[in-house]
Amino acid sequence: MRPKILISTGGGDAGNYLNALRTAGGDGDARYLPAPRPSSYSGLLLAGGEDMDPSLFGQENRGSRSIDRARDQAELALLDAFCQAGRPVLAICRGLQVVNVWLGGALIQDLGPELVPFHQRDGGDQLHLIRAEKGTLLHQLYGPVFPVNSSHHQGLGRLGRGLRGTAWSEDGVVEAVEHETLPLVCVQFHPERMTGELARTDTVDGGALFRVFLELCR
């Protein structure tokens, strides 16, 4: 049976996520502000998007923009419900940051003019290398050092409860985390733009992450 995945989005085009899941052997249901009903799905995908409300991690606004408080609250509730039900979660870019805040962590609201160009490029993805810790999921999939895409101006600050960093960019920004007990697959880059029809020759295959996630969901 093909796993059915709830995709929480900011209301924009979810085509890349849907296509990535379909290519990997699953089906997606993309919604904005979905109700937390884990019994209807095999897993949850938190898609990329705009910045979280910094008050949710105890800070004043220091560079966060395009805040959607309703989405923030909806996705925190989704994490409560899906993790309590033992359903796997794939968290991408903003999704990684939501997971970190949900577990009590904090964000760097703006990486600054020296680092942002390394992670965000106008008109498309920025490409760069990341380093994965030995024995982690990304190391098993891609090896110790490999190229990915990137499109973000924020990053993880203090890590949330039970999380540990497992991959970093060359400038030290956290690119992936794993949890000590929960079935969370969390990355800062965008694997949905590195698989299927969007597969690239200058990055790793993002589809591998979707296949691992769907195996967890089965």
Coordinates of N, CA, C and O in Angstrom, one line a residue, residues 1-123:
M1 N 0.8 -1.2 0.0 CA 0.0 0.0 0.0 C 0.9 1.3 0.0 O 1.9 1.3 0.7
R2 N 0.5 2.2 -0.8 CA 1.2 3.5 -0.9 C 0.9 4.4 0.3 O -0.3 4.7 0.6
P3 N 1.9 4.8 1.1 CA 1.6 5.7 2.2 C 1.0 7.0 1.8 O 1.4 7.6 0.8
K4 N 0.1 7.5 2.6 CA -0.6 8.7 2.3 C 0.0 9.8 3.3 O -0.1 9.5 4.5
I5 N 0.6 10.8 2.8 CA 1.3 11.8 3.6 C 0.6 13.1 3.6 O 0.2 13.7 2.6
L6 N 0.3 13.7 4.8 CA -0.2 15.0 4.9 C 0.9 16.0 4.7 O 2.0 16.0 5.4
I7 N 0.8 17.0 3.8 CA 1.8 18.0 3.6 C 1.2 19.3 4.1 O 0.2 19.8 3.6
S8 N 1.9 19.9 5.1 CA 1.4 21.2 5.6 C 2.2 22.3 4.8 O 3.5 22.3 4.9
T9 N 1.5 23.2 4.2 CA 2.2 24.2 3.3 C 1.7 25.6 3.8 O 0.8 25.7 4.6
G10 N 2.3 26.6 3.2 CA 1.9 28.0 3.4 C 0.8 28.4 2.5 O 0.5 29.6 2.4
G11 N 0.2 27.5 1.7 CA -0.9 27.9 0.8 C -0.4 28.0 -0.6 O -1.3 28.2 -1.5
G12 N 0.9 27.9 -0.9 CA 1.3 28.1 -2.3 C 1.4 26.7 -3.0 O 0.7 25.7 -2.6
D13 N 2.1 26.7 -4.2 CA 2.2 25.5 -5.0 C 3.0 24.4 -4.3 O 4.1 24.6 -3.9
A14 N 2.3 23.3 -4.1 CA 3.0 22.1 -3.4 C 3.4 21.1 -4.4 O 3.7 19.9 -4.0
G15 N 3.5 21.4 -5.7 CA 3.7 20.4 -6.7 C 5.0 19.7 -6.6 O 5.1 18.5 -6.8
N16 N 6.1 20.3 -6.2 CA 7.4 19.7 -6.0 C 7.3 18.6 -4.9 O 7.9 17.5 -5.1
Y17 N 6.6 18.9 -3.8 CA 6.5 17.9 -2.7 C 5.7 16.7 -3.2 O 6.0 15.6 -2.9
L18 N 4.5 17.0 -3.8 CA 3.7 16.0 -4.3 C 4.4 15.1 -5.3 O 4.3 13.8 -5.2
N19 N 5.1 15.7 -6.2 CA 5.9 14.9 -7.2 C 7.0 14.0 -6.6 O 7.2 12.9 -7.0
A20 N 7.6 14.6 -5.6 CA 8.7 13.9 -4.9 C 8.2 12.7 -4.2 O 8.8 11.6 -4.2
L21 N 7.1 12.8 -3.5 CA 6.4 11.7 -2.8 C 6.0 10.7 -3.8 O 6.2 9.4 -3.6
R22 N 5.4 11.1 -4.9 CA 4.8 10.2 -5.9 C 6.0 9.4 -6.5 O 5.9 8.1 -6.7
T23 N 7.1 10.0 -6.8 CA 8.2 9.4 -7.4 C 8.8 8.3 -6.5 O 9.3 7.3 -6.9
A24 N 8.8 8.6 -5.1 CA 9.3 7.7 -4.1 C 8.4 6.6 -3.7 O 8.8 5.7 -3.0
G25 N 7.1 6.6 -4.2 CA 6.2 5.6 -3.9 C 5.1 5.9 -2.9 O 4.5 5.0 -2.4
G26 N 4.8 7.2 -2.7 CA 3.8 7.6 -1.8 C 2.8 8.6 -2.5 O 3.0 8.9 -3.6
D27 N 1.9 9.0 -1.7 CA 0.9 10.0 -2.2 C 0.8 11.1 -1.1 O 0.8 10.8 0.1
G28 N 0.6 12.3 -1.6 CA 0.5 13.5 -0.7 C -0.8 14.1 -0.8 O -1.5 14.1 -1.8
D29 N -1.2 14.8 0.4 CA -2.4 15.6 0.5 C -1.9 16.9 1.0 O -1.7 17.1 2.2
A30 N -1.8 17.9 0.1 CA -1.3 19.2 0.5 C -2.4 20.1 1.0 O -3.4 20.4 0.3
R31 N -2.2 20.7 2.2 CA -3.2 21.6 2.8 C -2.5 22.7 3.6 O -1.4 22.6 4.1
Y32 N -3.3 23.8 3.6 CA -2.9 25.0 4.4 C -3.7 25.0 5.7 O -4.9 24.9 5.6
L33 N -3.1 25.0 6.8 CA -3.7 25.0 8.1 C -4.6 23.7 8.3 O -5.8 23.8 8.6
P34 N -4.0 22.5 8.0 CA -4.8 21.3 8.2 C -5.1 21.0 9.6 O -4.3 21.3 10.5
A35 N -6.2 20.3 9.8 CA -6.5 19.8 11.2 C -5.6 18.6 11.5 O -5.2 17.8 10.6
P36 N -5.2 18.5 12.8 CA -4.3 17.5 13.2 C -5.0 16.1 13.4 O -5.5 15.8 14.4
R37 N -5.0 15.3 12.3 CA -5.7 14.1 12.3 C -4.8 12.9 11.8 O -4.9 12.5 10.7
P38 N -3.8 12.6 12.7 CA -2.8 11.6 12.3 C -3.4 10.2 11.9 O -2.8 9.5 11.1
S39 N -4.6 9.9 12.4 CA -5.2 8.6 12.1 C -5.5 8.5 10.6 O -5.7 7.4 10.1
S40 N -5.6 9.6 9.9 CA -5.9 9.6 8.5 C -4.7 9.5 7.5 O -4.9 9.4 6.3
Y41 N -3.5 9.5 8.1 CA -2.3 9.6 7.3 C -1.2 8.7 7.9 O -1.2 8.4 9.1
S42 N -0.3 8.4 7.0 CA 0.8 7.5 7.4 C 2.0 8.4 8.0 O 2.8 7.8 8.7
G43 N 2.0 9.7 7.6 CA 3.1 10.5 8.1 C 2.8 12.0 7.8 O 1.8 12.3 7.1
L44 N 3.7 12.9 8.2 CA 3.5 14.3 8.1 C 4.7 14.9 7.4 O 5.9 14.5 7.7
L45 N 4.5 15.8 6.4 CA 5.6 16.5 5.8 C 5.4 18.0 6.1 O 4.4 18.6 5.7
L46 N 6.3 18.6 6.8 CA 6.3 20.1 7.0 C 7.1 20.7 5.9 O 8.3 20.6 5.8
A47 N 6.5 21.5 5.0 CA 7.1 22.1 3.9 C 7.8 23.4 4.2 O 7.7 23.9 5.3
G48 N 8.6 23.8 3.3 CA 9.3 25.1 3.4 C 8.4 26.3 3.4 O 7.2 26.1 3.2
G49 N 8.9 27.4 3.6 CA 8.1 28.6 3.6 C 8.8 29.8 4.3 O 10.0 29.8 4.5
E50 N 7.9 30.7 4.8 CA 8.4 31.9 5.4 C 8.8 31.7 6.9 O 8.7 30.6 7.5
D51 N 9.1 32.8 7.6 CA 9.7 32.8 8.9 C 8.6 32.6 10.0 O 7.5 33.0 9.9
M52 N 9.1 32.0 11.1 CA 8.2 31.8 12.3 C 8.1 33.1 13.1 O 9.0 33.9 13.0
D53 N 7.1 33.2 13.9 CA 7.0 34.3 14.8 C 8.0 34.2 15.9 O 8.0 33.2 16.6
P54 N 9.0 35.1 16.0 CA 10.1 34.9 17.0 C 9.6 34.9 18.5 O 10.3 34.4 19.3
S55 N 8.4 35.4 18.7 CA 7.9 35.3 20.1 C 7.7 33.9 20.5 O 7.7 33.6 21.7
L56 N 7.5 33.0 19.6 CA 7.4 31.6 19.9 C 8.6 30.9 20.5 O 8.6 29.9 21.1
F57 N 9.8 31.6 20.2 CA 11.0 31.1 20.9 C 11.7 32.2 21.7 O 12.9 32.2 21.9
G58 N 10.8 33.1 22.2 CA 11.2 34.0 23.3 C 12.1 35.2 22.8 O 12.9 35.7 23.6
Q59 N 11.9 35.6 21.6 CA 12.8 36.7 21.1 C 11.9 37.8 20.5 O 10.8 37.5 20.0
E60 N 12.4 39.0 20.4 CA 11.8 40.1 19.6 C 12.2 39.9 18.2 O 13.1 39.1 17.8
N61 N 11.5 40.6 17.3 CA 11.8 40.4 15.9 C 13.1 41.1 15.5 O 13.3 42.3 15.7
R62 N 14.1 40.3 15.1 CA 15.4 40.8 14.7 C 15.7 40.4 13.3 O 16.9 40.0 13.0
G63 N 14.8 40.5 12.4 CA 15.0 40.2 11.0 C 14.0 39.1 10.4 O 14.2 38.8 9.2
S64 N 13.1 38.6 11.2 CA 12.1 37.7 10.7 C 11.1 38.5 9.8 O 10.8 39.6 10.1
R65 N 10.6 37.8 8.8 CA 9.7 38.5 7.8 C 8.6 37.5 7.3 O 8.7 36.3 7.4
S66 N 7.5 38.1 6.8 CA 6.4 37.4 6.2 C 5.9 36.3 7.2 O 5.6 35.2 6.8
I67 N 5.7 36.7 8.4 CA 5.3 35.8 9.5 C 3.8 35.5 9.3 O 3.0 36.3 9.0
D68 N 3.5 34.2 9.5 CA 2.1 33.7 9.4 C 1.9 32.9 10.7 O 2.1 31.7 10.9
R69 N 1.4 33.6 11.7 CA 1.2 33.1 13.1 C 0.2 31.9 13.0 O 0.4 30.9 13.8
A70 N -0.8 32.0 12.2 CA -1.8 30.9 12.1 C -1.1 29.6 11.6 O -1.4 28.5 12.2
R71 N -0.2 29.7 10.7 CA 0.5 28.5 10.2 C 1.4 28.0 11.3 O 1.5 26.8 11.5
D72 N 2.1 28.9 12.0 CA 3.0 28.5 13.1 C 2.2 27.6 14.1 O 2.6 26.5 14.5
Q73 N 1.1 28.1 14.5 CA 0.3 27.4 15.5 C -0.2 26.1 15.0 O -0.2 25.1 15.7
A74 N -0.7 26.1 13.7 CA -1.2 24.9 13.2 C -0.1 23.8 13.1 O -0.4 22.6 13.4
E75 N 1.1 24.2 12.7 CA 2.2 23.2 12.5 C 2.7 22.7 13.9 O 3.1 21.5 14.0
L76 N 2.7 23.5 14.9 CA 3.1 23.1 16.2 C 2.0 22.0 16.7 O 2.4 21.0 17.4
A77 N 0.8 22.3 16.5 CA -0.3 21.3 16.8 C -0.2 20.0 16.1 O -0.4 18.9 16.6
L78 N 0.2 20.1 14.8 CA 0.4 18.9 14.0 C 1.5 18.1 14.6 O 1.4 16.8 14.7
L79 N 2.6 18.7 15.0 CA 3.7 17.9 15.6 C 3.3 17.3 16.9 O 3.6 16.1 17.2
D80 N 2.5 18.0 17.7 CA 2.0 17.4 18.9 C 1.2 16.1 18.6 O 1.5 15.0 19.2
A81 N 0.3 16.2 17.6 CA -0.6 15.1 17.3 C 0.2 13.9 16.6 O 0.0 12.7 17.0
F82 N 1.0 14.2 15.6 CA 1.6 13.1 14.9 C 2.7 12.4 15.7 O 2.8 11.2 15.6
C83 N 3.4 13.2 16.5 CA 4.5 12.6 17.3 C 3.9 11.8 18.4 O 4.4 10.7 18.8
Q84 N 2.8 12.2 19.0 CA 2.1 11.5 20.0 C 1.6 10.2 19.5 O 1.6 9.1 20.2
A85 N 1.2 10.2 18.2 CA 0.6 9.0 17.6 C 1.8 8.1 17.0 O 1.5 7.0 16.4
G86 N 3.0 8.5 17.1 CA 4.1 7.7 16.6 C 4.3 7.8 15.1 O 4.9 6.9 14.5
R87 N 3.6 8.8 14.4 CA 3.7 8.9 13.0 C 5.0 9.6 12.6 O 5.4 10.7 13.2
P88 N 5.8 9.2 11.6 CA 7.0 9.8 11.1 C 6.7 11.2 10.6 O 5.7 11.5 10.0
V89 N 7.8 12.1 10.7 CA 7.7 13.5 10.2 C 8.9 13.7 9.3 O 10.0 13.5 9.8
L90 N 8.7 14.3 8.1 CA 9.8 14.8 7.3 C 9.6 16.3 7.3 O 8.6 16.9 6.9
A91 N 10.7 17.0 7.8 CA 10.7 18.4 8.0 C 11.7 19.0 7.1 O 12.9 18.7 7.2
I92 N 11.3 19.9 6.2 CA 12.2 20.5 5.2 C 12.3 22.0 5.4 O 11.3 22.7 5.4
C93 N 13.5 22.5 5.5 CA 13.8 24.0 5.5 C 13.0 24.6 6.7 O 13.4 24.4 7.9
R94 N 12.0 25.4 6.4 CA 11.2 25.9 7.5 C 10.7 24.8 8.5 O 10.7 25.0 9.7
G95 N 10.4 23.7 7.9 CA 9.9 22.6 8.7 C 10.9 22.2 9.8 O 10.5 21.9 10.9
L96 N 12.2 22.1 9.4 CA 13.3 21.8 10.4 C 13.2 22.9 11.5 O 13.4 22.5 12.7
Q97 N 13.0 24.1 11.2 CA 13.0 25.2 12.2 C 11.8 25.1 13.1 O 11.9 25.3 14.3
V98 N 10.7 24.7 12.5 CA 9.5 24.5 13.3 C 9.7 23.4 14.3 O 9.3 23.5 15.5
V99 N 10.3 22.3 13.9 CA 10.6 21.2 14.8 C 11.5 21.7 15.9 O 11.2 21.3 17.1
N100 N 12.5 22.4 15.6 CA 13.4 22.9 16.6 C 12.7 23.8 17.7 O 12.9 23.6 18.9
V101 N 11.9 24.7 17.2 CA 11.1 25.5 18.1 C 10.1 24.7 18.9 O 9.9 24.9 20.1
W102 N 9.4 23.7 18.3 CA 8.5 22.9 19.0 C 9.1 22.2 20.2 O 8.5 22.0 21.2
L103 N 10.4 21.8 20.0 CA 11.1 21.1 21.1 C 11.9 22.1 22.0 O 12.7 21.6 22.8
G104 N 11.5 23.4 22.0 CA 12.1 24.3 22.9 C 13.4 25.0 22.4 O 14.0 25.7 23.2
G105 N 13.8 24.8 21.2 CA 15.0 25.4 20.7 C 14.7 26.8 20.2 O 13.6 27.4 20.3
A106 N 15.7 27.5 19.6 CA 15.6 28.8 19.1 C 16.2 28.9 17.7 O 16.9 28.0 17.3
L107 N 15.9 30.0 17.0 CA 16.4 30.3 15.7 C 17.4 31.5 15.6 O 17.2 32.4 16.4
I108 N 18.3 31.4 14.7 CA 19.0 32.6 14.3 C 18.1 33.3 13.3 O 17.9 32.8 12.2
Q109 N 17.6 34.5 13.6 CA 16.6 35.1 12.7 C 17.1 35.6 11.4 O 16.4 35.8 10.4
D110 N 18.4 35.9 11.3 CA 19.0 36.3 10.1 C 20.5 36.0 10.1 O 21.2 36.4 11.1
L111 N 21.0 35.2 9.2 CA 22.4 34.8 9.2 C 23.3 35.9 8.9 O 24.5 35.7 9.1
G112 N 22.8 37.0 8.4 CA 23.7 38.2 8.1 C 24.2 38.2 6.7 O 24.2 37.2 6.0
P113 N 24.8 39.4 6.3 CA 25.2 39.6 5.0 C 26.4 38.7 4.5 O 26.6 38.5 3.4
E114 N 27.2 38.2 5.5 CA 28.3 37.4 5.1 C 27.9 36.0 4.8 O 28.4 35.3 4.0
L115 N 26.8 35.5 5.6 CA 26.4 34.1 5.4 C 25.2 33.9 4.5 O 25.1 32.8 3.8
V116 N 24.3 34.8 4.5 CA 23.1 34.7 3.7 C 23.4 34.3 2.2 O 22.8 33.4 1.6
P117 N 24.4 35.0 1.5 CA 24.6 34.7 0.1 C 25.1 33.3 -0.1 O 25.0 32.7 -1.1
F118 N 25.7 32.7 1.0 CA 26.1 31.3 0.9 C 25.0 30.3 1.0 O 25.1 29.1 0.5
H119 N 23.8 30.8 1.4 CA 22.6 29.9 1.6 C 21.4 30.3 0.8 O 20.4 29.5 0.7
Q120 N 21.4 31.4 0.2 CA 20.2 31.9 -0.5 C 20.7 32.7 -1.8 O 21.6 33.6 -1.7
R121 N 20.1 32.4 -2.9 CA 20.4 33.1 -4.2 C 19.2 33.5 -4.8 O 18.2 32.8 -5.0
D122 N 19.1 34.8 -5.3 CA 17.9 35.3 -5.9 C 17.7 34.5 -7.2 O 18.6 34.3 -8.0
G123 N 16.5 34.1 -7.4 CA 16.1 33.4 -8.7 C 16.3 31.9 -8.7 O 16.1 31.3 -9.7

